[in-house]
PDB file of C-alpha atoms in Angstrom:
ATOM      1  CA  MET A   1     122.888  60.593 114.216  1.00 64.00           C
ATOM      2  CA  THR A   2     126.061  62.700 113.917  1.00 86.00           C
ATOM      3  CA  ALA A   3     128.543  61.238 111.491  1.00 92.00           C
ATOM      4  CA  ILE A   4     132.115  60.222 112.618  1.00 95.00           C
ATOM      5  CA  ARG A   5     134.502  62.841 110.884  1.00 96.00           C
ATOM      6  CA  VAL A   6     137.653  61.206 109.724  1.00 96.00           C
ATOM      7  CA  ALA A   7     140.916  62.472 108.486  1.00 96.00           C
ATOM      8  CA  VAL A   8     143.157  60.158 106.295  1.00 96.00           C
ATOM      9  CA  VAL A   9     146.986  60.935 106.703  1.00 95.00           C
ATOM     10  CA  ASP A  10     149.101  58.692 104.379  1.00 93.00           C
ATOM     11  CA  ASP A  11     152.050  59.489 102.098  1.00 91.00           C
ATOM     12  CA  HIS A  12     151.067  56.778  99.584  1.00 91.00           C
ATOM     13  CA  PRO A  13     148.449  58.316  97.243  1.00 92.00           C
ATOM     14  CA  VAL A  14     147.002  54.957  96.113  1.00 92.00           C
ATOM     15  CA  PHE A  15     146.335  53.840  99.647  1.00 90.00           C
ATOM     16  CA  ARG A  16     145.225  57.129 100.806  1.00 92.00           C
ATOM     17  CA  LEU A  17     142.719  57.643  97.883  1.00 93.00           C
ATOM     18  CA  GLY A  18     141.592  53.977  98.274  1.00 93.00           C
ATOM     19  CA  MET A  19     140.900  54.513 101.840  1.00 93.00           C
ATOM     20  CA  VAL A  20     138.973  57.633 101.259  1.00 94.00           C
ATOM     21  CA  ALA A  21     136.904  55.895  98.705  1.00 94.00           C
ATOM     22  CA  LEU A  22     136.198  53.005 100.903  1.00 94.00           C
ATOM     23  CA  LEU A  23     135.211  55.412 103.879  1.00 94.00           C
ATOM     24  CA  SER A  24     132.930  57.412 101.523  1.00 92.00           C
ATOM     25  CA  THR A  25     130.773  54.218 101.069  1.00 93.00           C
ATOM     26  CA  LEU A  26     130.144  53.694 104.849  1.00 92.00           C
ATOM     27  CA  ASP A  27     127.032  55.166 106.665  1.00 92.00           C
ATOM     28  CA  GLY A  28     127.743  57.532 109.432  1.00 94.00           C
ATOM     29  CA  ILE A  29     131.307  58.145 108.556  1.00 95.00           C
ATOM     30  CA  GLU A  30     132.549  61.346 106.611  1.00 95.00           C
ATOM     31  CA  VAL A  31     135.928  62.054 105.286  1.00 95.00           C
ATOM     32  CA  VAL A  32     136.605  65.740 106.285  1.00 96.00           C
ATOM     33  CA  ALA A  33     140.402  65.874 105.553  1.00 95.00           C
ATOM     34  CA  GLU A  34     143.343  64.277 103.727  1.00 95.00           C
ATOM     35  CA  ALA A  35     147.043  64.689 104.228  1.00 94.00           C
ATOM     36  CA  SER A  36     150.059  63.252 102.688  1.00 93.00           C
ATOM     37  CA  SER A  37     152.598  64.408 105.104  1.00 92.00           C
ATOM     38  CA  SER A  38     153.071  65.546 108.772  1.00 92.00           C
ATOM     39  CA  ALA A  39     153.084  69.103 107.778  1.00 93.00           C
ATOM     40  CA  GLU A  40     149.780  68.813 105.900  1.00 94.00           C
ATOM     41  CA  ALA A  41     148.222  66.875 108.717  1.00 94.00           C
ATOM     42  CA  THR A  42     149.116  69.555 111.254  1.00 93.00           C
ATOM     43  CA  ALA A  43     147.537  72.083 108.901  1.00 94.00           C
ATOM     44  CA  GLN A  44     144.265  69.981 107.993  1.00 93.00           C
ATOM     45  CA  VAL A  45     143.416  68.215 111.241  1.00 95.00           C
ATOM     46  CA  THR A  46     141.350  70.355 113.488  1.00 94.00           C
ATOM     47  CA  ALA A  47     139.233  70.238 116.500  1.00 93.00           C
ATOM     48  CA  ASP A  48     136.311  69.139 114.289  1.00 94.00           C
ATOM     49  CA  VAL A  49     138.072  65.735 113.466  1.00 95.00           C
ATOM     50  CA  ASP A  50     136.930  62.908 115.570  1.00 96.00           C
ATOM     51  CA  VAL A  51     139.263  60.110 114.153  1.00 96.00           C
ATOM     52  CA  VAL A  52     142.540  60.233 112.357  1.00 96.00           C
ATOM     53  CA  LEU A  53     143.805  57.301 110.388  1.00 96.00           C
ATOM     54  CA  MET A  54     147.561  57.706 110.613  1.00 94.00           C
ATOM     55  CA  ASP A  55     150.258  56.172 108.612  1.00 91.00           C
ATOM     56  CA  LEU A  56     153.242  55.102 110.821  1.00 86.00           C
ATOM     57  CA  GLU A  57     155.844  56.293 108.374  1.00 84.00           C
ATOM     58  CA  LEU A  58     155.353  59.703 106.644  1.00 86.00           C
ATOM     59  CA  GLY A  59     157.897  61.253 104.214  1.00 79.00           C
ATOM     60  CA  ASP A  60     158.782  64.145 106.309  1.00 78.00           C
ATOM     61  CA  ARG A  61     158.164  62.864 109.853  1.00 83.00           C
ATOM     62  CA  SER A  62     157.062  59.837 111.796  1.00 86.00           C
ATOM     63  CA  GLY A  63     153.311  59.250 112.370  1.00 89.00           C
ATOM     64  CA  VAL A  64     154.154  58.686 116.018  1.00 89.00           C
ATOM     65  CA  GLU A  65     155.782  62.217 116.493  1.00 90.00           C
ATOM     66  CA  THR A  66     152.693  63.597 114.293  1.00 93.00           C
ATOM     67  CA  THR A  67     150.157  61.840 116.624  1.00 93.00           C
ATOM     68  CA  ARG A  68     152.043  63.029 119.829  1.00 91.00           C
ATOM     69  CA  ASP A  69     151.646  66.684 118.343  1.00 93.00           C
ATOM     70  CA  LEU A  70     148.016  66.412 117.241  1.00 95.00           C
ATOM     71  CA  VAL A  71     146.810  64.694 120.525  1.00 93.00           C
ATOM     72  CA  SER A  72     148.607  67.360 122.547  1.00 92.00           C
ATOM     73  CA  ARG A  73     146.642  70.030 120.543  1.00 94.00           C
ATOM     74  CA  PHE A  74     143.334  68.147 120.651  1.00 94.00           C
ATOM     75  CA  PRO A  75     143.058  65.753 123.609  1.00 92.00           C
ATOM     76  CA  ALA A  76     139.679  64.502 122.564  1.00 92.00           C
ATOM     77  CA  LEU A  77     141.128  63.298 119.176  1.00 94.00           C
ATOM     78  CA  ARG A  78     141.182  59.646 118.538  1.00 95.00           C
ATOM     79  CA  VAL A  79     144.137  58.333 116.322  1.00 94.00           C
ATOM     80  CA  LEU A  80     144.069  54.987 114.656  1.00 93.00           C
ATOM     81  CA  MET A  81     147.566  53.986 113.444  1.00 89.00           C
ATOM     82  CA  VAL A  82     147.442  52.214 109.912  1.00 86.00           C
ATOM     83  CA  THR A  83     150.636  50.455 109.081  1.00 80.00           C
ATOM     84  CA  MET A  84     152.363  47.434 107.743  1.00 77.00           C
ATOM     85  CA  HIS A  85     154.432  46.966 111.004  1.00 69.00           C
ATOM     86  CA  GLU A  86     153.294  44.639 113.825  1.00 64.00           C
ATOM     87  CA  ASP A  87     156.462  44.815 116.003  1.00 64.00           C
ATOM     88  CA  ASP A  88     156.015  45.471 119.740  1.00 63.00           C
ATOM     89  CA  GLU A  89     158.167  48.569 119.490  1.00 70.00           C
ATOM     90  CA  SER A  90     155.902  50.283 116.897  1.00 75.00           C
ATOM     91  CA  ILE A  91     152.810  49.304 118.700  1.00 76.00           C
ATOM     92  CA  VAL A  92     154.132  50.748 122.096  1.00 74.00           C
ATOM     93  CA  ALA A  93     155.536  53.953 120.634  1.00 79.00           C
ATOM     94  CA  SER A  94     152.129  54.432 118.946  1.00 82.00           C
ATOM     95  CA  MET A  95     150.293  53.922 122.303  1.00 81.00           C
ATOM     96  CA  ARG A  96     152.620  56.133 124.312  1.00 82.00           C
ATOM     97  CA  ALA A  97     152.079  58.839 121.589  1.00 86.00           C
ATOM     98  CA  GLY A  98     148.290  58.817 122.343  1.00 89.00           C
ATOM     99  CA  ALA A  99     147.082  56.450 119.607  1.00 90.00           C
ATOM    100  CA  ARG A 100     143.986  54.567 120.575  1.00 90.00           C
ATOM    101  CA  GLY A 101     144.222  51.825 118.014  1.00 86.00           C
ATOM    102  CA  TYR A 102     146.451  49.960 115.703  1.00 84.00           C
ATOM    103  CA  LEU A 103     145.275  48.667 112.385  1.00 82.00           C
ATOM    104  CA  VAL A 104     147.419  46.657 109.915  1.00 79.00           C
ATOM    105  CA  LYS A 105     147.310  47.650 106.211  1.00 80.00           C
ATOM    106  CA  GLY A 106     145.488  45.049 104.351  1.00 77.00           C
ATOM    107  CA  ALA A 107     142.742  44.765 106.800  1.00 81.00           C
ATOM    108  CA  VAL A 108     139.277  43.968 105.106  1.00 85.00           C
ATOM    109  CA  PRO A 109     136.651  46.669 105.028  1.00 88.00           C
ATOM    110  CA  ASP A 110     134.717  45.330 107.839  1.00 88.00           C
ATOM    111  CA  GLU A 111     137.835  45.565 110.021  1.00 86.00           C
ATOM    112  CA  VAL A 112     138.523  49.098 109.002  1.00 89.00           C
ATOM    113  CA  GLU A 113     134.863  50.227 109.808  1.00 91.00           C
ATOM    114  CA  ARG A 114     134.863  48.388 113.177  1.00 89.00           C
ATOM    115  CA  ALA A 115     138.034  49.967 114.038  1.00 89.00           C
ATOM    116  CA  ILE A 116     136.969  53.351 113.209  1.00 93.00           C
ATOM    117  CA  ARG A 117     133.683  53.063 115.123  1.00 92.00           C
ATOM    118  CA  ALA A 118     135.519  51.643 118.196  1.00 90.00           C
ATOM    119  CA  VAL A 119     138.136  54.328 118.679  1.00 92.00           C
ATOM    120  CA  ALA A 120     135.462  56.943 117.903  1.00 93.00           C
ATOM    121  CA  ASN A 121     133.517  55.487 120.847  1.00 91.00           C
ATOM    122  CA  GLY A 122     136.577  55.685 123.133  1.00 88.00           C
ATOM    123  CA  GLU A 123     137.580  52.084 122.864  1.00 86.00           C
ATOM    124  CA  LEU A 124     141.274  50.973 122.756  1.00 81.00           C
ATOM    125  CA  LEU A 125     141.659  48.798 119.801  1.00 77.00           C
ATOM    126  CA  LEU A 126     144.427  46.199 120.433  1.00 67.00           C
ATOM    127  CA  GLY A 127     144.150  42.448 120.243  1.00 48.00           C
ATOM    128  CA  ALA A 128     144.580  40.675 123.611  1.00 44.00           C
ATOM    129  CA  ALA A 129     147.939  39.233 122.592  1.00 45.00           C
ATOM    130  CA  VAL A 130     149.179  42.558 121.254  1.00 52.00           C
ATOM    131  CA  ALA A 131     147.951  44.370 124.434  1.00 53.00           C
ATOM    132  CA  GLU A 132     149.640  41.849 126.793  1.00 54.00           C
ATOM    133  CA  ARG A 133     153.109  42.240 124.885  1.00 53.00           C
ATOM    134  CA  ALA A 134     152.706  46.036 124.607  1.00 55.00           C
ATOM    135  CA  LEU A 135     152.034  46.367 128.497  1.00 58.00           C
ATOM    136  CA  GLY A 136     154.909  44.247 129.308  1.00 56.00           C
ATOM    137  CA  PHE A 137     157.205  46.281 127.104  1.00 54.00           C
ATOM    138  CA  MET A 138     155.896  49.410 128.540  1.00 55.00           C
ATOM    139  CA  ALA A 139     156.514  48.194 132.098  1.00 55.00           C
ATOM    140  CA  ALA A 140     160.001  47.136 131.238  1.00 53.00           C
ATOM    141  CA  SER A 141     160.708  50.633 129.718  1.00 54.00           C
ATOM    142  CA  ARG A 142     159.818  52.073 133.187  1.00 52.00           C
ATOM    143  CA  SER A 143     162.608  50.273 134.730  1.00 52.00           C
ATOM    144  CA  LEU A 144     164.908  53.246 133.794  1.00 51.00           C
ATOM    145  CA  ALA A 145     164.547  54.894 137.191  1.00 51.00           C
ATOM    146  CA  PRO A 146     164.144  58.600 136.965  1.00 56.00           C
ATOM    147  CA  THR A 147     166.721  58.902 139.751  1.00 65.00           C
ATOM    148  CA  VAL A 148     169.269  58.153 137.016  1.00 78.00           C
ATOM    149  CA  PHE A 149     170.139  61.358 135.300  1.00 86.00           C
ATOM    150  CA  PRO A 150     167.072  63.292 136.728  1.00 86.00           C
ATOM    151  CA  GLU A 151     168.107  66.198 134.604  1.00 88.00           C
ATOM    152  CA  LEU A 152     166.983  64.231 131.453  1.00 87.00           C
ATOM    153  CA  THR A 153     163.467  63.614 130.264  1.00 86.00           C
ATOM    154  CA  ASP A 154     162.044  60.089 129.988  1.00 82.00           C
ATOM    155  CA  ARG A 155     162.560  60.086 126.323  1.00 85.00           C
ATOM    156  CA  GLU A 156     166.218  61.373 126.514  1.00 88.00           C
ATOM    157  CA  ARG A 157     166.889  58.532 129.252  1.00 88.00           C
ATOM    158  CA  GLU A 158     165.360  56.058 126.476  1.00 87.00           C
ATOM    159  CA  VAL A 159     167.841  57.479 123.851  1.00 91.00           C
ATOM    160  CA  LEU A 160     170.736  57.480 126.210  1.00 91.00           C
ATOM    161  CA  ASP A 161     170.054  53.878 127.161  1.00 89.00           C
ATOM    162  CA  LEU A 162     170.094  52.855 123.586  1.00 90.00           C
ATOM    163  CA  VAL A 163     173.256  54.924 122.801  1.00 91.00           C
ATOM    164  CA  ALA A 164     174.912  53.200 125.797  1.00 89.00           C
ATOM    165  CA  GLY A 165     173.888  49.877 124.299  1.00 88.00           C
ATOM    166  CA  GLY A 166     175.901  50.627 121.232  1.00 88.00           C
ATOM    167  CA  HIS A 167     173.227  51.585 118.818  1.00 89.00           C
ATOM    168  CA  ASP A 168     173.652  54.179 116.107  1.00 90.00           C
ATOM    169  CA  THR A 169     171.304  56.873 115.351  1.00 90.00           C
ATOM    170  CA  ALA A 170     169.413  55.022 112.482  1.00 87.00           C
ATOM    171  CA  THR A 171     168.763  52.011 114.874  1.00 86.00           C
ATOM    172  CA  ILE A 172     167.546  54.343 117.733  1.00 88.00           C
ATOM    173  CA  SER A 173     165.365  55.965 115.085  1.00 84.00           C
ATOM    174  CA  ARG A 174     163.763  52.739 114.047  1.00 80.00           C
ATOM    175  CA  ARG A 175     163.492  51.361 117.565  1.00 80.00           C
ATOM    176  CA  LEU A 176     161.849  54.556 119.122  1.00 81.00           C
ATOM    177  CA  ILE A 177     159.883  55.487 115.804  1.00 76.00           C
ATOM    178  CA  LEU A 178     161.435  58.875 115.723  1.00 80.00           C
ATOM    179  CA  SER A 179     163.027  60.752 112.861  1.00 82.00           C
ATOM    180  CA  PRO A 180     166.913  60.583 112.789  1.00 86.00           C
ATOM    181  CA  LYS A 181     166.850  64.448 113.171  1.00 88.00           C
ATOM    182  CA  THR A 182     164.813  64.015 116.372  1.00 88.00           C
ATOM    183  CA  VAL A 183     167.294  61.505 117.658  1.00 90.00           C
ATOM    184  CA  ARG A 184     170.188  63.774 116.986  1.00 91.00           C
ATOM    185  CA  ASN A 185     168.492  66.651 118.685  1.00 91.00           C
ATOM    186  CA  HIS A 186     167.872  64.330 121.683  1.00 92.00           C
ATOM    187  CA  ILE A 187     171.704  63.294 121.733  1.00 92.00           C
ATOM    188  CA  SER A 188     172.586  67.085 121.561  1.00 92.00           C
ATOM    189  CA  ASN A 189     170.479  67.867 124.564  1.00 91.00           C
ATOM    190  CA  ILE A 190     171.758  64.984 126.447  1.00 92.00           C
ATOM    191  CA  LEU A 191     175.390  65.998 125.840  1.00 92.00           C
ATOM    192  CA  ALA A 192     174.563  69.422 126.968  1.00 91.00           C
ATOM    193  CA  LYS A 193     172.723  68.259 130.024  1.00 90.00           C
ATOM    194  CA  LEU A 194     175.387  65.843 131.091  1.00 89.00           C
ATOM    195  CA  GLY A 195     178.213  68.238 130.399  1.00 90.00           C
ATOM    196  CA  VAL A 196     180.089  65.806 128.286  1.00 89.00           C
ATOM    197  CA  PRO A 197     181.872  66.648 125.056  1.00 90.00           C
ATOM    198  CA  ASP A 198     180.795  63.900 122.801  1.00 91.00           C
ATOM    199  CA  ARG A 199     178.818  60.671 122.439  1.00 90.00           C
ATOM    200  CA  ALA A 200     181.744  58.419 123.739  1.00 89.00           C
ATOM    201  CA  ALA A 201     181.885  60.308 126.983  1.00 89.00           C
ATOM    202  CA  ALA A 202     178.092  60.080 127.200  1.00 90.00           C
ATOM    203  CA  ILE A 203     178.450  56.330 126.749  1.00 91.00           C
ATOM    204  CA  VAL A 204     180.980  56.054 129.588  1.00 88.00           C
ATOM    205  CA  ARG A 205     178.682  58.002 131.999  1.00 89.00           C
ATOM    206  CA  ALA A 206     175.678  55.987 131.113  1.00 89.00           C
ATOM    207  CA  ARG A 207     177.190  52.709 131.604  1.00 88.00           C
ATOM    208  CA  GLU A 208     178.774  53.710 134.962  1.00 86.00           C
ATOM    209  CA  ALA A 209     175.057  54.562 135.846  1.00 85.00           C
ATOM    210  CA  GLY A 210     173.978  51.113 134.793  1.00 84.00           C
ATOM    211  CA  LEU A 211     172.259  52.003 131.482  1.00 85.00           C
ATOM    212  CA  GLY A 212     172.968  50.045 128.174  1.00 75.00           C
TER     213      GLY A 212
END
């Protein structure tokens, strides 16, 4: 039987080393890569990896953004988010980025093993209540009709909706699980595409269109 090849990505060395030690004791699971940052994950994770245990918050970039990039490069890759956060927004952002499971730090060894084997087998690892909330949240997010500012991407419309709602960059960063730099880049792109000089003007345009 071929072992499940796992990469552990977490910027907390104690947790990362502890997880590697745990996985090393499990039959049929082999740790083939470790990373403490998004940059290291991008370099270390290859097509040979089956499952990535991904921390939601990395020092240099969010785990959601890193997941999106890795899944784009390796569509067969299974990502299992490992985090302290259980809020709907974190769960939905992870799912939309391509994660196949969501594991809360503090899970017992048996739960970790089951989660890895489940996502490696192609299953989506979400509890019933979490899945129901997440699907509802995703359905609500689709209510931003693409006919509103069709020149914007879906993500840019989400950012603009939050800007129009009066949220600052830090709040948007937390809500969408994006780095502040990425949020600022989205806002710059929005201003350019809408042809407005500043954030205030963008808010006016967005609210006139029913956003916020």
